[in-house]
Amino acid sequence: IPFESKEPSSQPAMTKESSSIAFCLGLSLSSSVRDTVVSRAVSNSARYYARRSTQKSWKKSAFVLDHAVASKWSLSAQRTQSSSRGLYMEAGKPGSSSSSTSKASSSAVATPAKNWTSNEIREAFLKFYETRTHKRIPSSSLIPEDPTILLTIAGMVQFKPIFLGLKQPEVPRATTTQKCIRTNDIENVGVTKRHHTFFEMLGNFSFGDYFKKDAIAYAYELITKVYGIPKEHLAVSVYEKDDEAFEIWKNDIKMPENRIKRMGEKDNFWASGPTGPCGGCSEIYWSPYNLANETDIDLEDDERFLELYNLVFMQYNRDIEGNLTPLKNKNIDTGMGLERMCQVLQQVPNNYETDLMKPLIDITALLCGKKYSECSEKQKTSMKVIADHTRAVMHLVTDGVRTSNMGRGYICRRLVRRIIRHGRQLGIEGPFISKVLAVAVKLATEAGFTDCAKKHDMVRAELEREESRFLATLDRGEQRLSEVMDACKAQGVNTISGEDAFELYDTFGFPLELTQETALENGMEVDNAKFEVCMEEQRQRARAAHETLDLTQGAELARLANEAGKSEFLGYTDLVVKGPEIKAILVTGGEGETLVVEEGQQARIFLNKTPFYAEGGGQVGDRGLITVGTSVFQVQDVKKEADTFVHVGVVQSGALSVGDVVVAEVNEEMRRRTRCHHTATHLLQSALRKVLGPDQVSQAGSLVDASRLRFDFNSPKALTNEELIAVEDFVNTWIQQAHSTTAKNMPLDEAVKKGAIAMFGEKYNKDNVRVIDVPGVSMELCGGTHVSNTSEIGLFKILSESGIASGVRRIEAVCGTAALEYLRSRDDIVKGVSGMLKARPEEIMDRIGNMVDEIRSNQKDIENLKNQLAFAQSDSLLSETKKMGADGKFQVLVTEMSKGTSADMLKAAAQRLTQKLGDHSAVLLGAKTDDDKLVFVGSLGAQAVKKGAHAGKIVGSVAKLCGGNGGGRPDFAQAGGKESQKLREALELARSEFEKALN
């Protein structure tokens, strides 16, 4: 929205920004200047929205719709307050008998002592536990290290190895605010008061230190003393068999017994999986009503109670038979949803109207020219969805997720597309996500998630690319909907199937409401029941997709790795190591841990020291042999579990046992080829940054093995042939210059200051990282194996450059021996083609060009001959016409053309016949294609259409009989079929349909 302002020179200057508006919520302007600014904005059709504080003074805060403007103003989250109603109510349910009787006792209850911002609520939680000797731990990435879950879905995910006893805690107590993503109830987002995809989970954790008594006391003190929530508005639940927790609440906290609810295992017992750590829970609930005189509370009443804080007491281990035995070290795992606490302390009716998301709703309202308070519930829901999903995709992309059709990328893509769909429902046409994102980034940065600001440009570029692609998809969706309706009409049905409606919703982003409205406009309806079946099936798939946390998955492997201890890696300098000891053996295929593995068995062997490189950083694991005497274990891959190297392979001969002292030998040739490719990958990234610009390239993944290298990087466009040649030349020049390669270990901060490049989304040890330096050329953080001099690489050759996802390109290349093998294979091809054409290699291109031109010319001649043949055949068919109609004046021709007749030839023949037969004609031609499928074309004269015949409906019904679909206009239509054996039956059906219509 172009916006100009001419304030007096004494006021802050607001310059015109192309396609952007600095939207001020209370700059320090005089009332006359402010009114001038507002009136000018209104006169330019700019919608504005400003909320005044309770003192009626304008706040010093601003939200902007453009990154360029953002730097000019100091932004801060608006403290949202509910002006319509407070959330603290009188005792009892409205209209109930207890409501009237308890008014007196509840009338003194006031709102919280201060107006809390979300940042203050978060900091107060962390500071409270820090003062109680908890270490503040940063939020882990949304991409978890745990392979059993797709995204980080709970605050305890990063502590899973500790709770399983597989890792010793660095500290006995910890507190965090954890970014989380859950999409299993995505349809409830914006509909209910507190469903989200992205949320922050505040938590405090004890690893074998304090237990129930302290955990409960801390939680109660935090809520009542720090946050100032009156105790009369609190109730708690405990596990029905947990008498200890019940007594603590009753005797130590003095919670009235009528407000302590015992609940069953379903609600108040936490388990890591079918077996493993488990224990009861105690949950703290808040109510807007004074509960002092309540005698029978129902904590499942969502209108009256909101769960604020969940305390999990991990005190048992459950075995395979369900028996519970006490854990040696009892743990505490708690979770408090920041969004929920903000709703309570900021006194708003739902999580969305807190200062975490209300600014995003406001900016959305501005973009669609609406005022949130005046919107319908449906419009408010769309604004809430946009606010929630924008936060989610911002953090997902910041943490390294890219939109795609698989895994995390699919979740991100789905969220982006839902943002766009809901924007359309609000009337927002064209791209808009970047404008909402600018506000989301500012809020996240103020909350301490500084990576969002650092990577803002990258995130914006990724989301804009996906938005552009999906807007084009929506246009195709409109076309698809038109095709679906045409096909329905052609088949004589007026109902769009639930499957088609779901395809439009899921693939093309079409809301069901839009499909229904369009269908209604065309005199049709939608099979809503079947659509809901398809939706429920998708929900079930989503809920099953790594959205549950089972701590026991992979536990056996992790346990053995923990018992085997850390492996010493010697492979940077030695490829043969004598003296490693087998610490553990895990047989592949379900047998589990064993002491001996014999010939033919596949197993995983744990060594205390090894020369084998474990897969990591894009480099594959080494291959080779582990031997003891005449026994041989072939290593096919190497993985890393925590700090232990796990050698995966098969026993070729003899047997190996735990405790054996072995010889470990890496395949030297494969290692040499692999390290050439790895160093070449570093050179490739440097070359790309030189050719495209350092800000245009960021690594998105890589694969390095003995046969090739693959490098994925973020880039908005494909490389030209000239750019690829320039990249190739840079790499080969650096190889020929014989640069020495060095590897040094240093703290992460020091490496970054020196200019080392870190792979986006990779996790590094801040105290010790390995830096691979090719002086003057490349410096990267990398734990892989590399050449000592670039001359060892020999030759670098790019094989291909392609797009693998929106905004992600992939280069595949070979070097060294692999490059020589590639060139030899290409040379063999050239020699073979040269011999076949009896031409010198330098003549091949011209010779093939001439052949292609000749083939194209011959194909045109063949097509012309086929058309002439079709016309001649069609003319000969005129004698097969049949008269129809009461007076016999309609001439109908339904027949089969010769096999191989194309759809275009059939169309030309049908139209030629209709022209010759006149306005009272009806023609339907069918033919088998060369691949034994069917094609149908119908063409009707004007009088046949006027009589009631419809080409689209008749052709559609014929195609449907043959397992196909299609349709078209009343005067012309075409369709295809799959079941060629039904051609004659289909033609009989067409004759019958013409008779019905024309007689």
mmCIF file of C-alpha atoms in Angstrom, residues 589-757:
data_model
loop_
_atom_site.group_PDB
_atom_site.id
_atom_site.type_symbol
_atom_site.label_atom_id
_atom_site.label_comp_id
_atom_site.label_asym_id
_atom_site.label_seq_id
_atom_site.Cartn_x
_atom_site.Cartn_y
_atom_site.Cartn_z
ATOM 1 C CA GLY A 589 17.304 -59.381 12.193
ATOM 2 C CA GLY A 590 15.774 -59.277 15.650
ATOM 3 C CA GLU A 591 17.971 -61.719 17.569
ATOM 4 C CA GLY A 592 19.447 -58.903 19.630
ATOM 5 C CA GLU A 593 22.624 -58.853 21.673
ATOM 6 C CA THR A 594 24.944 -61.872 21.449
ATOM 7 C CA LEU A 595 28.390 -62.931 22.599
ATOM 8 C CA VAL A 596 29.350 -64.776 19.395
ATOM 9 C CA VAL A 597 28.520 -64.186 15.735
ATOM 10 C CA GLU A 598 29.204 -66.913 13.169
ATOM 11 C CA GLU A 599 29.706 -67.328 9.424
ATOM 12 C CA GLY A 600 26.815 -66.000 7.345
ATOM 13 C CA GLN A 601 25.299 -63.913 10.133
ATOM 14 C CA GLN A 602 24.736 -60.206 9.690
ATOM 15 C CA ALA A 603 25.690 -58.169 12.715
ATOM 16 C CA ARG A 604 26.775 -54.857 14.179
ATOM 17 C CA ILE A 605 30.136 -54.891 15.955
ATOM 18 C CA PHE A 606 31.165 -52.279 18.546
ATOM 19 C CA LEU A 607 34.922 -51.570 18.823
ATOM 20 C CA ASN A 608 36.739 -49.493 21.425
ATOM 21 C CA LYS A 609 38.966 -47.961 18.718
ATOM 22 C CA THR A 610 38.718 -47.967 14.946
ATOM 23 C CA PRO A 611 40.144 -46.598 11.690
ATOM 24 C CA PHE A 612 36.692 -46.805 10.029
ATOM 25 C CA TYR A 613 34.986 -43.474 9.326
ATOM 26 C CA ALA A 614 31.337 -43.472 10.422
ATOM 27 C CA GLU A 615 28.745 -41.966 8.111
ATOM 28 C CA GLY A 616 28.390 -38.256 8.797
ATOM 29 C CA GLY A 617 28.612 -34.821 7.236
ATOM 30 C CA GLY A 618 27.459 -36.230 3.906
ATOM 31 C CA GLN A 619 30.320 -38.757 3.691
ATOM 32 C CA VAL A 620 29.403 -42.443 3.628
ATOM 33 C CA GLY A 621 30.869 -44.904 6.090
ATOM 34 C CA ASP A 622 34.060 -46.769 5.241
ATOM 35 C CA ARG A 623 34.206 -50.365 4.054
ATOM 36 C CA GLY A 624 36.816 -52.982 4.825
ATOM 37 C CA LEU A 625 37.574 -55.993 7.038
ATOM 38 C CA ILE A 626 37.710 -56.881 10.722
ATOM 39 C CA THR A 627 39.765 -60.043 11.273
ATOM 40 C CA VAL A 628 40.869 -62.232 14.143
ATOM 41 C CA GLY A 629 42.948 -65.230 13.134
ATOM 42 C CA THR A 630 41.204 -66.826 10.148
ATOM 43 C CA SER A 631 37.826 -65.289 10.995
ATOM 44 C CA VAL A 632 36.747 -62.438 8.742
ATOM 45 C CA PHE A 633 33.968 -59.867 9.187
ATOM 46 C CA GLN A 634 33.246 -57.791 6.090
ATOM 47 C CA VAL A 635 32.393 -54.195 7.049
ATOM 48 C CA GLN A 636 29.725 -52.889 4.651
ATOM 49 C CA ASP A 637 28.892 -49.666 6.463
ATOM 50 C CA VAL A 638 29.738 -47.774 9.644
ATOM 51 C CA LYS A 639 27.275 -45.748 11.731
ATOM 52 C CA LYS A 640 27.749 -43.643 14.824
ATOM 53 C CA GLU A 641 25.542 -44.087 17.883
ATOM 54 C CA ALA A 642 26.348 -41.321 20.383
ATOM 55 C CA ASP A 643 30.167 -41.573 20.644
ATOM 56 C CA THR A 644 30.368 -45.232 19.617
ATOM 57 C CA PHE A 645 31.263 -46.480 16.134
ATOM 58 C CA VAL A 646 29.008 -49.321 14.985
ATOM 59 C CA HIS A 647 30.412 -51.550 12.217
ATOM 60 C CA VAL A 648 27.662 -53.077 10.083
ATOM 61 C CA GLY A 649 28.342 -56.146 7.970
ATOM 62 C CA VAL A 650 28.446 -59.930 7.642
ATOM 63 C CA VAL A 651 30.747 -62.719 8.848
ATOM 64 C CA GLN A 652 32.496 -64.146 5.782
ATOM 65 C CA SER A 653 34.281 -66.955 7.623
ATOM 66 C CA GLY A 654 34.812 -68.289 11.124
ATOM 67 C CA ALA A 655 33.346 -66.606 14.176
ATOM 68 C CA LEU A 656 33.953 -63.464 16.244
ATOM 69 C CA SER A 657 33.282 -63.035 19.941
ATOM 70 C CA VAL A 658 32.923 -60.211 22.451
ATOM 71 C CA GLY A 659 36.372 -59.589 23.949
ATOM 72 C CA ASP A 660 38.286 -60.612 20.801
ATOM 73 C CA VAL A 661 41.271 -58.416 19.950
ATOM 74 C CA VAL A 662 41.092 -57.827 16.212
ATOM 75 C CA VAL A 663 42.718 -56.131 13.241
ATOM 76 C CA ALA A 664 40.583 -53.418 11.615
ATOM 77 C CA GLU A 665 41.509 -52.565 8.018
ATOM 78 C CA VAL A 666 39.836 -49.909 5.845
ATOM 79 C CA ASN A 667 39.534 -50.453 2.075
ATOM 80 C CA GLU A 668 42.285 -48.040 1.033
ATOM 81 C CA GLU A 669 41.160 -47.510 -2.579
ATOM 82 C CA MET A 670 37.581 -46.635 -1.604
ATOM 83 C CA ARG A 671 38.795 -44.267 1.127
ATOM 84 C CA ARG A 672 41.160 -42.528 -1.321
ATOM 85 C CA ARG A 673 38.415 -41.992 -3.886
ATOM 86 C CA THR A 674 35.960 -40.845 -1.227
ATOM 87 C CA ARG A 675 38.263 -38.227 0.290
ATOM 88 C CA CYS A 676 39.002 -36.841 -3.200
ATOM 89 C CA HIS A 677 35.285 -36.329 -3.706
ATOM 90 C CA HIS A 678 34.901 -34.777 -0.255
ATOM 91 C CA THR A 679 37.595 -32.143 -0.720
ATOM 92 C CA ALA A 680 36.263 -31.477 -4.233
ATOM 93 C CA THR A 681 32.852 -30.786 -2.675
ATOM 94 C CA HIS A 682 34.412 -28.011 -0.569
ATOM 95 C CA LEU A 683 36.052 -26.558 -3.675
ATOM 96 C CA LEU A 684 32.724 -26.785 -5.527
ATOM 97 C CA GLN A 685 30.939 -24.724 -2.864
ATOM 98 C CA SER A 686 33.652 -22.064 -3.028
ATOM 99 C CA ALA A 687 33.410 -21.960 -6.814
ATOM 100 C CA LEU A 688 29.613 -21.585 -6.685
ATOM 101 C CA ARG A 689 29.951 -18.703 -4.209
ATOM 102 C CA LYS A 690 32.412 -17.013 -6.549
ATOM 103 C CA VAL A 691 30.261 -17.421 -9.656
ATOM 104 C CA LEU A 692 26.803 -16.801 -8.157
ATOM 105 C CA GLY A 693 27.736 -14.619 -5.177
ATOM 106 C CA PRO A 694 28.280 -15.636 -1.529
ATOM 107 C CA ASP A 695 24.746 -14.613 -0.538
ATOM 108 C CA GLN A 696 23.153 -16.700 -3.281
ATOM 109 C CA VAL A 697 24.474 -20.106 -2.195
ATOM 110 C CA SER A 698 23.892 -22.020 1.022
ATOM 111 C CA GLN A 699 24.414 -25.745 1.379
ATOM 112 C CA ALA A 700 21.254 -27.831 1.711
ATOM 113 C CA GLY A 701 22.831 -31.287 1.789
ATOM 114 C CA SER A 702 25.525 -33.469 0.257
ATOM 115 C CA LEU A 703 26.561 -37.038 -0.455
ATOM 116 C CA VAL A 704 30.164 -38.132 -0.863
ATOM 117 C CA ASP A 705 31.233 -41.668 -1.746
ATOM 118 C CA ALA A 706 33.836 -43.458 -3.863
ATOM 119 C CA SER A 707 31.927 -43.135 -7.137
ATOM 120 C CA ARG A 708 30.725 -39.495 -7.138
ATOM 121 C CA LEU A 709 29.794 -36.412 -5.179
ATOM 122 C CA ARG A 710 26.403 -34.758 -4.879
ATOM 123 C CA PHE A 711 25.962 -31.203 -3.627
ATOM 124 C CA ASP A 712 22.564 -29.647 -2.879
ATOM 125 C CA PHE A 713 22.299 -25.908 -2.408
ATOM 126 C CA ASN A 714 19.673 -23.201 -2.118
ATOM 127 C CA SER A 715 19.445 -21.071 -5.234
ATOM 128 C CA PRO A 716 16.451 -19.351 -6.834
ATOM 129 C CA LYS A 717 17.345 -20.347 -10.411
ATOM 130 C CA ALA A 718 19.129 -22.908 -12.536
ATOM 131 C CA LEU A 719 22.739 -22.312 -13.532
ATOM 132 C CA THR A 720 23.410 -21.409 -17.136
ATOM 133 C CA ASN A 721 25.839 -23.466 -19.189
ATOM 134 C CA GLU A 722 28.336 -20.607 -18.975
ATOM 135 C CA GLU A 723 28.051 -20.532 -15.174
ATOM 136 C CA LEU A 724 28.599 -24.294 -14.948
ATOM 137 C CA ILE A 725 31.728 -24.025 -17.108
ATOM 138 C CA ALA A 726 33.021 -21.196 -14.896
ATOM 139 C CA VAL A 727 32.432 -23.296 -11.746
ATOM 140 C CA GLU A 728 34.194 -26.280 -13.298
ATOM 141 C CA ASP A 729 37.140 -24.118 -14.356
ATOM 142 C CA PHE A 730 37.563 -22.625 -10.876
ATOM 143 C CA VAL A 731 37.696 -26.069 -9.251
ATOM 144 C CA ASN A 732 40.148 -27.503 -11.773
ATOM 145 C CA THR A 733 42.379 -24.437 -11.485
ATOM 146 C CA TRP A 734 42.585 -24.855 -7.700
ATOM 147 C CA ILE A 735 43.386 -28.553 -8.193
ATOM 148 C CA GLN A 736 46.221 -27.725 -10.583
ATOM 149 C CA GLN A 737 47.583 -25.051 -8.237
ATOM 150 C CA ALA A 738 48.284 -27.837 -5.699
ATOM 151 C CA HIS A 739 47.005 -26.118 -2.542
ATOM 152 C CA SER A 740 47.883 -27.760 0.753
ATOM 153 C CA THR A 741 44.950 -28.816 2.935
ATOM 154 C CA THR A 742 45.063 -28.470 6.708
ATOM 155 C CA ALA A 743 42.802 -29.730 9.486
ATOM 156 C CA LYS A 744 42.659 -27.951 12.853
ATOM 157 C CA ASN A 745 40.440 -28.183 15.903
ATOM 158 C CA MET A 746 39.252 -25.017 17.653
ATOM 159 C CA PRO A 747 36.219 -23.532 19.451
ATOM 160 C CA LEU A 748 33.194 -22.841 17.243
ATOM 161 C CA ASP A 749 33.263 -19.068 17.837
ATOM 162 C CA GLU A 750 36.917 -18.875 16.803
ATOM 163 C CA ALA A 751 36.242 -20.870 13.641
ATOM 164 C CA VAL A 752 33.338 -18.626 12.664
ATOM 165 C CA LYS A 753 35.442 -15.495 13.269
ATOM 166 C CA LYS A 754 38.101 -16.911 10.951
ATOM 167 C CA GLY A 755 35.457 -17.219 8.227
ATOM 168 C CA ALA A 756 34.754 -20.941 8.335
ATOM 169 C CA ILE A 757 31.488 -21.945 6.639
#
